[in-house]
mmCIF file of C-alpha atoms and ligand atoms in Angstrom:
data_model
loop_
_atom_site.group_PDB
_atom_site.id
_atom_site.type_symbol
_atom_site.label_atom_id
_atom_site.label_comp_id
_atom_site.label_asym_id
_atom_site.label_seq_id
_atom_site.Cartn_x
_atom_site.Cartn_y
_atom_site.Cartn_z
ATOM 1 C CA UNK R 1121 171.126 -17.236 -119.040
ATOM 2 C CA UNK R 1122 171.448 -20.399 -116.908
ATOM 3 C CA UNK R 1123 174.629 -21.602 -115.225
ATOM 4 C CA UNK R 1124 177.353 -23.497 -117.004
ATOM 5 C CA UNK R 1125 177.178 -27.080 -115.727
ATOM 6 C CA UNK R 1126 179.741 -29.017 -117.775
ATOM 7 C CA UNK R 1127 182.867 -27.768 -119.485
ATOM 8 C CA UNK R 1128 185.793 -29.409 -121.213
ATOM 9 C CA UNK R 1129 189.091 -27.665 -121.781
ATOM 10 C CA UNK R 1130 191.409 -28.935 -124.528
ATOM 11 C CA UNK R 1131 190.221 -32.478 -123.863
ATOM 12 C CA UNK R 1132 192.184 -35.240 -125.605
ATOM 13 C CA UNK R 1133 191.740 -38.986 -125.711
ATOM 14 C CA UNK R 1134 194.284 -40.988 -127.698
ATOM 15 C CA UNK R 1135 194.276 -44.769 -128.072
ATOM 16 C CA UNK R 1136 197.423 -46.767 -128.820
ATOM 17 C CA UNK R 1137 197.360 -48.525 -132.202
ATOM 18 C CA UNK R 1138 199.965 -50.732 -133.861
ATOM 19 C CA UNK R 1139 200.625 -47.930 -136.380
ATOM 20 C CA UNK R 1140 200.797 -45.143 -133.787
ATOM 21 C CA UNK R 1141 198.192 -43.208 -131.775
ATOM 22 C CA UNK R 1142 194.503 -42.841 -132.666
ATOM 23 C CA UNK R 1143 193.617 -39.208 -131.952
ATOM 24 C CA UNK R 1144 189.975 -40.090 -131.181
ATOM 25 C CA UNK R 1145 189.283 -36.804 -129.361
ATOM 26 C CA UNK R 1146 191.756 -34.054 -130.096
ATOM 27 C CA UNK R 1147 191.654 -30.779 -128.204
ATOM 28 C CA UNK R 1148 187.920 -30.387 -127.626
ATOM 29 C CA UNK R 1149 186.664 -27.447 -125.548
ATOM 30 C CA UNK R 1150 182.931 -27.122 -124.959
ATOM 31 C CA UNK R 1151 180.345 -25.683 -122.580
ATOM 32 C CA UNK R 1152 176.940 -27.076 -121.615
ATOM 33 C CA UNK R 1153 174.485 -25.045 -119.521
ATOM 34 C CA UNK R 1154 171.950 -26.287 -117.012
ATOM 35 C CA UNK R 1155 168.709 -27.280 -118.752
ATOM 36 C CA UNK R 1156 170.260 -27.088 -122.240
ATOM 37 C CA UNK R 1157 171.328 -29.571 -124.919
ATOM 38 C CA UNK R 1158 174.515 -29.667 -126.904
ATOM 39 C CA UNK R 1159 174.051 -31.719 -130.072
ATOM 40 C CA UNK R 1160 177.253 -33.446 -131.204
ATOM 41 C CA UNK R 1161 177.207 -34.517 -134.842
ATOM 42 C CA UNK R 1162 179.567 -36.115 -137.341
ATOM 43 C CA UNK R 1163 180.033 -39.336 -139.260
ATOM 44 C CA UNK R 1164 180.733 -42.650 -137.605
ATOM 45 C CA UNK R 1165 184.243 -42.834 -136.146
ATOM 46 C CA UNK R 1166 184.679 -39.058 -135.650
ATOM 47 C CA UNK R 1167 185.022 -39.426 -131.870
ATOM 48 C CA UNK R 1168 181.518 -38.626 -130.551
ATOM 49 C CA UNK R 1169 181.212 -41.617 -128.218
ATOM 50 C CA UNK R 1170 184.802 -41.306 -127.035
ATOM 51 C CA UNK R 1171 184.155 -37.651 -126.189
ATOM 52 C CA UNK R 1172 181.044 -38.576 -124.153
ATOM 53 C CA UNK R 1173 182.877 -41.351 -122.364
ATOM 54 C CA UNK R 1174 185.924 -39.169 -121.642
ATOM 55 C CA UNK R 1175 183.687 -36.498 -120.070
ATOM 56 C CA UNK R 1176 182.221 -39.141 -117.727
ATOM 57 C CA UNK R 1177 185.691 -40.669 -117.195
ATOM 58 C CA UNK R 1178 184.519 -44.003 -118.589
ATOM 59 C CA UNK R 1179 187.662 -43.447 -120.669
ATOM 60 C CA UNK R 1180 190.349 -41.683 -118.665
ATOM 61 C CA UNK R 1181 191.321 -38.614 -120.768
ATOM 62 C CA UNK R 1182 194.864 -38.397 -122.162
ATOM 63 C CA UNK R 1183 195.053 -34.692 -121.271
ATOM 64 C CA UNK R 1184 192.903 -31.613 -120.802
ATOM 65 C CA UNK R 1185 190.229 -31.000 -118.210
ATOM 66 C CA UNK R 1186 186.551 -31.673 -117.472
ATOM 67 C CA UNK R 1187 184.716 -29.372 -115.064
ATOM 68 C CA UNK R 1188 181.365 -30.108 -113.436
ATOM 69 C CA UNK R 1189 179.763 -27.065 -111.833
ATOM 70 C CA UNK R 1190 183.133 -25.308 -111.977
ATOM 71 C CA UNK R 1191 185.104 -28.124 -110.315
ATOM 72 C CA UNK R 1192 187.687 -30.217 -112.122
ATOM 73 C CA UNK R 1193 186.834 -33.924 -111.952
ATOM 74 C CA UNK R 1194 189.976 -35.210 -113.648
ATOM 75 C CA UNK R 1195 192.419 -36.822 -111.262
ATOM 76 C CA UNK R 1196 189.861 -37.194 -108.432
ATOM 77 C CA UNK R 1197 190.247 -40.476 -106.548
ATOM 78 C CA UNK R 1198 187.248 -42.825 -106.769
ATOM 79 C CA UNK R 1199 185.816 -41.779 -103.379
ATOM 80 C CA UNK R 1200 186.025 -38.080 -104.248
ATOM 81 C CA UNK R 1201 184.660 -38.750 -107.727
ATOM 82 C CA UNK R 1202 181.602 -40.769 -106.586
ATOM 83 C CA UNK R 1203 179.279 -37.792 -105.861
ATOM 84 C CA UNK R 1204 179.988 -36.467 -109.374
ATOM 85 C CA UNK R 1205 179.439 -39.901 -110.897
ATOM 86 C CA UNK R 1206 175.796 -39.982 -109.785
ATOM 87 C CA UNK R 1207 175.218 -36.495 -111.221
ATOM 88 C CA UNK R 1208 176.627 -37.447 -114.649
ATOM 89 C CA UNK R 1209 174.982 -40.393 -116.383
ATOM 90 C CA UNK R 1210 174.887 -42.004 -119.824
ATOM 91 C CA UNK R 1211 172.137 -43.467 -121.994
ATOM 92 C CA UNK R 1212 173.450 -45.846 -124.659
ATOM 93 C CA UNK R 1213 172.440 -46.473 -128.266
ATOM 94 C CA UNK R 1214 171.752 -50.143 -127.866
ATOM 95 C CA UNK R 1215 169.779 -50.718 -124.678
ATOM 96 C CA UNK R 1216 169.817 -54.476 -125.269
ATOM 97 C CA UNK R 1217 173.563 -54.853 -124.913
ATOM 98 C CA UNK R 1218 173.740 -52.443 -121.973
ATOM 99 C CA UNK R 1219 171.075 -54.332 -119.934
ATOM 100 C CA UNK R 1220 171.863 -57.565 -118.074
ATOM 101 C CA UNK R 1221 169.462 -60.128 -119.646
ATOM 102 C CA UNK R 1222 169.176 -62.032 -116.338
ATOM 103 C CA UNK R 1223 167.736 -59.052 -114.452
ATOM 104 C CA UNK R 1224 164.075 -58.009 -114.302
ATOM 105 C CA UNK R 1225 163.077 -54.422 -115.074
ATOM 106 C CA UNK R 1226 162.669 -53.649 -111.368
ATOM 107 C CA UNK R 1227 166.149 -54.953 -110.534
ATOM 108 C CA UNK R 1228 167.701 -53.214 -113.533
ATOM 109 C CA UNK R 1229 166.345 -49.861 -112.339
ATOM 110 C CA UNK R 1230 167.187 -50.629 -108.677
ATOM 111 C CA UNK R 1231 170.737 -51.704 -109.543
ATOM 112 C CA UNK R 1232 172.345 -48.212 -109.766
ATOM 113 C CA UNK R 1233 170.718 -47.294 -106.414
ATOM 114 C CA UNK R 1234 172.074 -50.450 -104.771
ATOM 115 C CA UNK R 1235 175.558 -49.640 -106.060
ATOM 116 C CA UNK R 1236 175.610 -45.885 -105.402
ATOM 117 C CA UNK R 1237 173.446 -45.948 -102.232
ATOM 118 C CA UNK R 1238 171.961 -42.523 -102.947
ATOM 119 C CA UNK R 1239 168.710 -43.343 -101.082
ATOM 120 C CA UNK R 1240 168.173 -45.286 -97.815
ATOM 121 C CA UNK R 1241 167.387 -48.985 -98.392
ATOM 122 C CA UNK R 1242 163.807 -48.617 -97.109
ATOM 123 C CA UNK R 1243 163.035 -45.970 -99.737
ATOM 124 C CA UNK R 1244 164.473 -47.955 -102.634
ATOM 125 C CA UNK R 1245 161.246 -49.664 -103.843
ATOM 126 C CA UNK R 1246 159.352 -46.371 -103.859
ATOM 127 C CA UNK R 1247 162.142 -44.575 -105.727
ATOM 128 C CA UNK R 1248 162.326 -47.346 -108.349
ATOM 129 C CA UNK R 1249 158.541 -47.438 -108.882
ATOM 130 C CA UNK R 1250 158.324 -43.666 -109.127
ATOM 131 C CA UNK R 1251 161.144 -43.524 -111.726
ATOM 132 C CA UNK R 1252 159.690 -46.410 -113.746
ATOM 133 C CA UNK R 1253 156.309 -44.675 -113.786
ATOM 134 C CA UNK R 1254 157.946 -41.437 -114.943
ATOM 135 C CA UNK R 1255 159.546 -43.319 -117.850
ATOM 136 C CA UNK R 1256 156.272 -44.934 -118.914
ATOM 137 C CA UNK R 1257 156.929 -48.307 -117.256
ATOM 138 C CA UNK R 1258 154.041 -49.118 -114.901
ATOM 139 C CA UNK R 1259 154.382 -51.741 -112.106
ATOM 140 C CA UNK R 1260 153.217 -54.477 -114.509
ATOM 141 C CA UNK R 1261 156.788 -54.318 -115.905
ATOM 142 C CA UNK R 1262 158.439 -55.127 -112.552
ATOM 143 C CA UNK R 1263 159.051 -58.787 -113.399
ATOM 144 C CA UNK R 1264 159.532 -58.445 -117.137
ATOM 145 C CA UNK R 1265 162.977 -59.223 -118.658
ATOM 146 C CA UNK R 1266 164.764 -57.256 -121.417
ATOM 147 C CA UNK R 1267 164.168 -59.904 -124.116
ATOM 148 C CA UNK R 1268 160.402 -59.685 -123.482
ATOM 149 C CA UNK R 1269 160.274 -55.984 -124.433
ATOM 150 C CA UNK R 1270 160.509 -54.018 -127.689
ATOM 151 C CA UNK R 1271 163.382 -51.588 -128.361
ATOM 152 C CA UNK R 1272 161.425 -48.530 -127.211
ATOM 153 C CA UNK R 1273 160.559 -50.089 -123.823
ATOM 154 C CA UNK R 1274 164.148 -51.228 -123.377
ATOM 155 C CA UNK R 1275 165.320 -47.669 -123.996
ATOM 156 C CA UNK R 1276 162.816 -46.501 -121.358
ATOM 157 C CA UNK R 1277 164.551 -48.888 -118.941
ATOM 158 C CA UNK R 1278 167.939 -47.436 -119.984
ATOM 159 C CA UNK R 1279 166.630 -43.942 -119.279
ATOM 160 C CA UNK R 1280 165.089 -45.003 -115.937
ATOM 161 C CA UNK R 1281 168.452 -46.468 -114.867
ATOM 162 C CA UNK R 1282 170.073 -43.094 -115.531
ATOM 163 C CA UNK R 1283 167.285 -40.976 -113.988
ATOM 164 C CA UNK R 1284 166.924 -43.011 -110.791
ATOM 165 C CA UNK R 1285 170.164 -41.429 -109.532
ATOM 166 C CA UNK R 1286 168.747 -37.897 -110.016
ATOM 167 C CA UNK R 1287 171.539 -36.764 -112.363
ATOM 168 C CA UNK R 1288 171.924 -33.207 -113.629
ATOM 169 C CA UNK R 1289 173.774 -34.150 -116.825
ATOM 170 C CA UNK R 1290 173.206 -37.056 -119.228
ATOM 171 C CA UNK R 1291 175.290 -38.083 -122.226
ATOM 172 C CA UNK R 1292 172.734 -39.501 -124.659
ATOM 173 C CA UNK R 1293 174.770 -41.565 -127.136
ATOM 174 C CA UNK R 1294 172.565 -42.096 -130.204
ATOM 175 C CA UNK R 1295 169.668 -43.098 -127.906
ATOM 176 C CA UNK R 1296 167.105 -43.376 -130.703
ATOM 177 C CA UNK R 1297 169.251 -44.533 -133.653
ATOM 178 C CA UNK R 1298 168.398 -48.203 -133.179
ATOM 179 C CA UNK R 1299 164.645 -47.587 -132.816
ATOM 180 C CA UNK R 1300 161.772 -47.557 -135.311
ATOM 181 C CA UNK R 1301 160.938 -44.033 -136.473
ATOM 182 C CA UNK R 1302 157.500 -44.159 -134.772
ATOM 183 C CA UNK R 1303 159.126 -44.977 -131.426
ATOM 184 C CA UNK R 1304 161.965 -42.473 -131.832
ATOM 185 C CA UNK R 1305 159.562 -39.562 -131.319
ATOM 186 C CA UNK R 1306 158.193 -41.067 -128.079
ATOM 187 C CA UNK R 1307 161.665 -41.431 -126.587
ATOM 188 C CA UNK R 1308 162.722 -37.949 -127.746
ATOM 189 C CA UNK R 1309 159.589 -36.452 -126.195
ATOM 190 C CA UNK R 1310 160.265 -38.312 -122.957
ATOM 191 C CA UNK R 1311 163.832 -36.968 -122.894
ATOM 192 C CA UNK R 1312 162.578 -33.428 -123.517
ATOM 193 C CA UNK R 1313 159.878 -33.704 -120.807
ATOM 194 C CA UNK R 1314 162.471 -34.922 -118.307
ATOM 195 C CA UNK R 1315 164.758 -32.058 -119.269
ATOM 196 C CA UNK R 1316 162.047 -29.507 -118.655
ATOM 197 C CA UNK R 1317 160.938 -31.015 -115.344
ATOM 198 C CA UNK R 1318 164.444 -31.480 -113.935
ATOM 199 C CA UNK R 1319 166.478 -28.783 -115.711
ATOM 200 C CA UNK R 1320 168.702 -31.552 -117.064
ATOM 201 C CA UNK R 1321 171.666 -30.790 -119.295
ATOM 202 C CA UNK R 1322 172.222 -33.177 -122.214
ATOM 203 C CA UNK R 1323 175.045 -33.926 -124.547
ATOM 204 C CA UNK R 1324 173.081 -35.495 -127.382
ATOM 205 C CA UNK R 1325 175.231 -37.529 -129.761
ATOM 206 C CA UNK R 1326 173.769 -38.367 -133.139
ATOM 207 C CA UNK R 1327 174.522 -38.594 -136.828
ATOM 208 C CA UNK R 1328 170.908 -37.582 -137.561
ATOM 209 C CA UNK R 1329 170.649 -33.844 -138.162
ATOM 210 C CA UNK R 1330 166.841 -33.885 -138.094
ATOM 211 C CA UNK R 1331 166.985 -35.150 -134.510
ATOM 212 C CA UNK R 1332 169.610 -32.604 -133.547
ATOM 213 C CA UNK R 1333 167.507 -29.801 -134.975
ATOM 214 C CA UNK R 1334 164.584 -30.921 -132.837
ATOM 215 C CA UNK R 1335 166.397 -31.213 -129.544
ATOM 216 C CA UNK R 1336 169.532 -28.980 -129.370
ATOM 217 C CA UNK R 1337 170.361 -25.488 -128.193
ATOM 218 C CA UNK R 1338 173.938 -25.608 -129.483
ATOM 219 C CA UNK R 1339 175.531 -27.802 -132.145
ATOM 220 C CA UNK R 1340 179.110 -29.016 -132.354
ATOM 221 C CA UNK R 1341 180.304 -30.651 -135.572
ATOM 222 C CA UNK R 1342 183.198 -33.091 -135.246
ATOM 223 C CA UNK R 1343 185.548 -34.456 -137.867
ATOM 224 C CA UNK R 1344 188.310 -36.966 -137.095
ATOM 225 C CA UNK R 1345 188.440 -36.111 -133.407
ATOM 226 C CA UNK R 1346 188.342 -32.344 -133.812
ATOM 227 C CA UNK R 1347 185.653 -29.677 -133.636
ATOM 228 C CA UNK R 1348 185.240 -28.068 -137.056
ATOM 229 C CA UNK R 1349 182.200 -25.874 -136.289
ATOM 230 C CA UNK R 1350 180.411 -24.880 -133.082
ATOM 231 C CA UNK R 1351 177.484 -22.462 -132.699
ATOM 232 C CA UNK R 1352 173.867 -22.018 -131.653
ATOM 233 C CA UNK R 1353 171.525 -24.353 -133.510
ATOM 234 C CA UNK R 1354 169.771 -21.536 -135.390
ATOM 235 C CA UNK R 1355 173.124 -20.101 -136.505
ATOM 236 C CA UNK R 1356 174.330 -23.493 -137.778
ATOM 237 C CA UNK R 1357 171.167 -24.113 -139.776
ATOM 238 C CA UNK R 1358 170.995 -20.574 -141.192
ATOM 239 C CA UNK R 1359 174.692 -19.691 -141.676
ATOM 240 C CA UNK R 1360 176.766 -22.903 -141.575
ATOM 241 C CA UNK R 1361 180.247 -22.092 -142.848
ATOM 242 C CA UNK R 1362 182.505 -25.156 -142.792
ATOM 243 C CA UNK R 1363 182.442 -27.228 -146.017
ATOM 244 C CA UNK R 1364 181.931 -30.381 -143.917
ATOM 245 C CA UNK R 1365 178.896 -28.929 -142.086
ATOM 246 C CA UNK R 1366 177.491 -27.816 -145.442
ATOM 247 C CA UNK R 1367 177.876 -31.323 -146.811
ATOM 248 C CA UNK R 1368 176.171 -32.865 -143.766
ATOM 249 C CA UNK R 1369 173.271 -30.405 -143.950
ATOM 250 C CA UNK R 1370 172.764 -30.722 -147.678
ATOM 251 C CA UNK R 1371 172.317 -34.464 -147.243
ATOM 252 C CA UNK R 1372 169.164 -33.939 -145.105
ATOM 253 C CA UNK R 1373 166.110 -34.972 -147.128
ATOM 254 C CA UNK R 1374 163.626 -32.132 -147.564
ATOM 255 C CA UNK R 1375 159.928 -31.979 -148.380
ATOM 256 C CA UNK R 1376 160.215 -28.220 -148.902
ATOM 257 C CA UNK R 1377 159.941 -27.724 -152.685
ATOM 258 C CA UNK R 1378 161.581 -24.280 -152.551
ATOM 259 C CA UNK R 1379 164.691 -25.911 -151.048
ATOM 260 C CA UNK R 1380 164.770 -28.925 -153.364
ATOM 261 C CA UNK R 1381 167.076 -27.108 -155.813
ATOM 262 C CA UNK R 1382 169.434 -25.876 -153.114
ATOM 263 C CA UNK R 1383 173.171 -26.191 -153.647
ATOM 264 C CA UNK R 1384 174.281 -29.755 -152.948
ATOM 265 C CA UNK R 1385 177.611 -30.505 -151.283
ATOM 266 C CA UNK R 1386 177.995 -34.216 -151.742
ATOM 267 C CA UNK R 1387 180.547 -35.910 -149.512
ATOM 268 C CA UNK R 1388 182.955 -38.159 -151.360
ATOM 269 C CA UNK R 1389 185.159 -40.818 -149.795
ATOM 270 C CA UNK R 1390 185.138 -41.914 -146.188
ATOM 271 C CA UNK R 1391 186.509 -40.705 -142.883
ATOM 272 C CA UNK R 1392 189.896 -42.308 -142.311
ATOM 273 C CA UNK R 1393 191.229 -43.289 -138.898
ATOM 274 C CA UNK R 1394 192.885 -40.383 -137.097
ATOM 275 C CA UNK R 1395 196.175 -42.271 -136.578
ATOM 276 C CA UNK R 1396 199.138 -39.891 -136.168
ATOM 277 C CA UNK R 1397 197.284 -37.152 -138.124
ATOM 278 C CA UNK R 1398 199.256 -34.428 -139.898
ATOM 279 C CA UNK R 1399 198.945 -30.864 -138.552
ATOM 280 C CA UNK R 1400 196.688 -29.451 -141.321
ATOM 281 C CA UNK R 1401 192.931 -29.670 -141.919
ATOM 282 C CA UNK R 1402 191.856 -33.314 -141.569
ATOM 283 C CA UNK R 1403 188.965 -32.777 -143.992
ATOM 284 C CA UNK R 1404 191.310 -31.701 -146.830
ATOM 285 C CA UNK R 1405 191.351 -35.060 -148.717
ATOM 286 C CA UNK R 1406 187.551 -34.757 -149.162
ATOM 287 C CA UNK R 1407 187.235 -30.978 -149.439
ATOM 288 C CA UNK R 1408 186.527 -29.477 -152.898
ATOM 289 C CA UNK R 1409 188.047 -26.136 -151.807
ATOM 290 C CA UNK R 1410 191.372 -27.447 -150.461
ATOM 291 C CA UNK R 1411 194.473 -25.355 -151.203
ATOM 292 C CA UNK R 1412 198.117 -25.470 -150.081
ATOM 293 C CA UNK R 1413 197.204 -23.317 -147.045
ATOM 294 C CA UNK R 1414 194.986 -26.129 -145.751
ATOM 295 C CA UNK R 1415 198.061 -28.154 -144.783
ATOM 296 C CA UNK R 1416 198.661 -25.603 -141.980
ATOM 297 C CA UNK R 1417 196.880 -26.028 -138.605
ATOM 298 C CA UNK R 1418 193.296 -24.676 -138.702
ATOM 299 C CA UNK R 1419 192.385 -23.241 -135.288
ATOM 300 C CA UNK R 1420 188.765 -22.488 -134.389
ATOM 301 C CA UNK R 1421 188.064 -18.841 -135.217
ATOM 302 C CA UNK R 1422 185.002 -16.857 -134.078
ATOM 303 C CA UNK R 1423 183.469 -15.676 -137.377
ATOM 304 C CA UNK R 1424 180.308 -14.249 -135.738
ATOM 305 C CA UNK R 1425 179.353 -13.945 -132.047
ATOM 306 C CA UNK R 1426 179.679 -17.459 -130.550
ATOM 307 C CA UNK R 1427 180.061 -19.034 -133.988
ATOM 308 C CA UNK R 1428 183.395 -20.857 -134.306
ATOM 309 C CA UNK R 1429 184.815 -22.437 -137.450
ATOM 310 C CA UNK R 1430 188.115 -24.227 -138.147
ATOM 311 C CA UNK R 1431 188.735 -23.314 -141.797
ATOM 312 C CA UNK R 1432 190.842 -20.413 -143.077
ATOM 313 C CA UNK R 1433 188.568 -20.078 -146.125
ATOM 314 C CA UNK R 1434 185.482 -19.504 -143.924
ATOM 315 C CA UNK R 1435 187.171 -17.114 -141.527
ATOM 316 C CA UNK R 1436 188.449 -14.702 -144.195
ATOM 317 C CA UNK R 1437 187.078 -11.238 -143.414
HETATM 318 N N1 ADP Q 2427 188.592 -48.486 -127.006
HETATM 319 C C1 ADP Q 2427 189.168 -48.095 -128.141
HETATM 320 N N2 ADP Q 2427 190.409 -48.503 -128.500
HETATM 321 C C2 ADP Q 2427 191.011 -48.072 -129.636
HETATM 322 N N3 ADP Q 2427 190.428 -47.222 -130.518
HETATM 323 C C3 ADP Q 2427 189.189 -46.790 -130.233
HETATM 324 C C4 ADP Q 2427 188.486 -47.193 -129.041
HETATM 325 N N4 ADP Q 2427 187.265 -46.581 -129.024
HETATM 326 C C5 ADP Q 2427 187.206 -45.841 -130.156
HETATM 327 N N5 ADP Q 2427 188.362 -45.954 -130.875
HETATM 328 C C6 ADP Q 2427 188.673 -45.268 -132.144
HETATM 329 O O1 ADP Q 2427 188.462 -43.887 -131.898
HETATM 330 C C7 ADP Q 2427 187.863 -43.266 -133.030
HETATM 331 C C8 ADP Q 2427 186.555 -42.603 -132.600
HETATM 332 O O2 ADP Q 2427 185.603 -43.620 -132.273
HETATM 333 P P1 ADP Q 2427 184.172 -43.299 -131.645
HETATM 334 O O3 ADP Q 2427 184.342 -42.350 -130.515
HETATM 335 O O4 ADP Q 2427 183.515 -44.587 -131.345
HETATM 336 O O5 ADP Q 2427 183.437 -42.558 -132.848
HETATM 337 P P2 ADP Q 2427 181.872 -42.276 -133.076
HETATM 338 O O6 ADP Q 2427 181.161 -42.457 -131.778
HETATM 339 O O7 ADP Q 2427 181.822 -40.863 -133.598
HETATM 340 O O8 ADP Q 2427 181.422 -43.257 -134.134
HETATM 341 C C9 ADP Q 2427 187.704 -44.362 -134.101
HETATM 342 O O9 ADP Q 2427 188.804 -44.263 -134.969
HETATM 343 C C10 ADP Q 2427 187.718 -45.621 -133.279
HETATM 344 O O10 ADP Q 2427 188.228 -46.684 -134.050
HETATM 345 S S1 SF4 Q 2428 190.727 -25.660 -144.293
HETATM 346 FE FE1 SF4 Q 2428 190.872 -26.098 -146.469
HETATM 347 S S2 SF4 Q 2428 190.483 -28.303 -146.660
HETATM 348 FE FE2 SF4 Q 2428 189.799 -27.671 -144.644
HETATM 349 S S3 SF4 Q 2428 187.646 -27.228 -144.882
HETATM 350 FE FE3 SF4 Q 2428 188.718 -25.298 -145.157
HETATM 351 S S4 SF4 Q 2428 189.061 -25.141 -147.372
HETATM 352 FE FE4 SF4 Q 2428 188.544 -27.280 -146.956
HETATM 353 MG MG1 MG Q 2429 179.548 -43.766 -131.332
#
């Protein structure tokens, strides 16, 4: 088994709100190994992006710890943190809003190198060209601007900007959600090729379970800032236990006729904001199996080797 590269321990990120505190990420502990992908799934607003940003310290965590290669990066001063910053990058959902429209492709890819100074100035053009080429952007794109490209090409630029720093870990925050289906596969394949070549670790955030099935080793399901289920991908797809995971999975369209009549767990209602949440299960207002016991805290329990679920009903022996 490869080395653990990124870990969080009881990570929390709360935002102040006029009605109290938004518990956007609430006590999340996870592990990502070198060369592997953790898929993070859940409906919009469940805290996926905040988790990714807190790991990279784009949001300073409220409490808890983040370890990179066994070393805590929380509390490091900016000079001490800089070497870790280049190793941990992010690819965003909407490449258009994350790219400066006044910069050419060459300058956009060179920009992180100019800021972080990870290669000598003389080697910068070669490093940029090599990374662009790797991401399917030949030299003819050097003087092209973001508005002159389609979404797929812009996402290639977003990926090149991350890869040019030779990171070991990338948070991919819904990197294909805004793209046409035909282009999604190209970008996913590029991400997977890069992972294989460079032993990259990914945290892949998505609400699309088909994508997560394609790309992940492990899957973490989040609901209102908390982890409700966490296991190997195969285990989640074969033996999902939490009612919320079941509802998410049963919503996946299938062409398999034998599975067409499978039990459906339709989700009713919407996720509410996790402002000053009560101690019990946050899924209870939407859960068809809720009982009085669900108003007690629901810790993650290991129901099978490395399969964790936060629901007393699922963890009964
Ligand atoms: N900068 C912020 N300030 C205040 N609240 C925020 C901020 N960013 C996110 N939130 C809140 O945190 C919760 C989680 O948001 P987010 O991480 O964006 O979810 P997701 O990526 O799963 O859609 C939401 O309730 C959202 O409104
Ligand atoms: S703890 Fe209760 S409300 Fe929550 S998922 Fe389990 S049965 Fe449903
Ligand atoms: Mg998000």
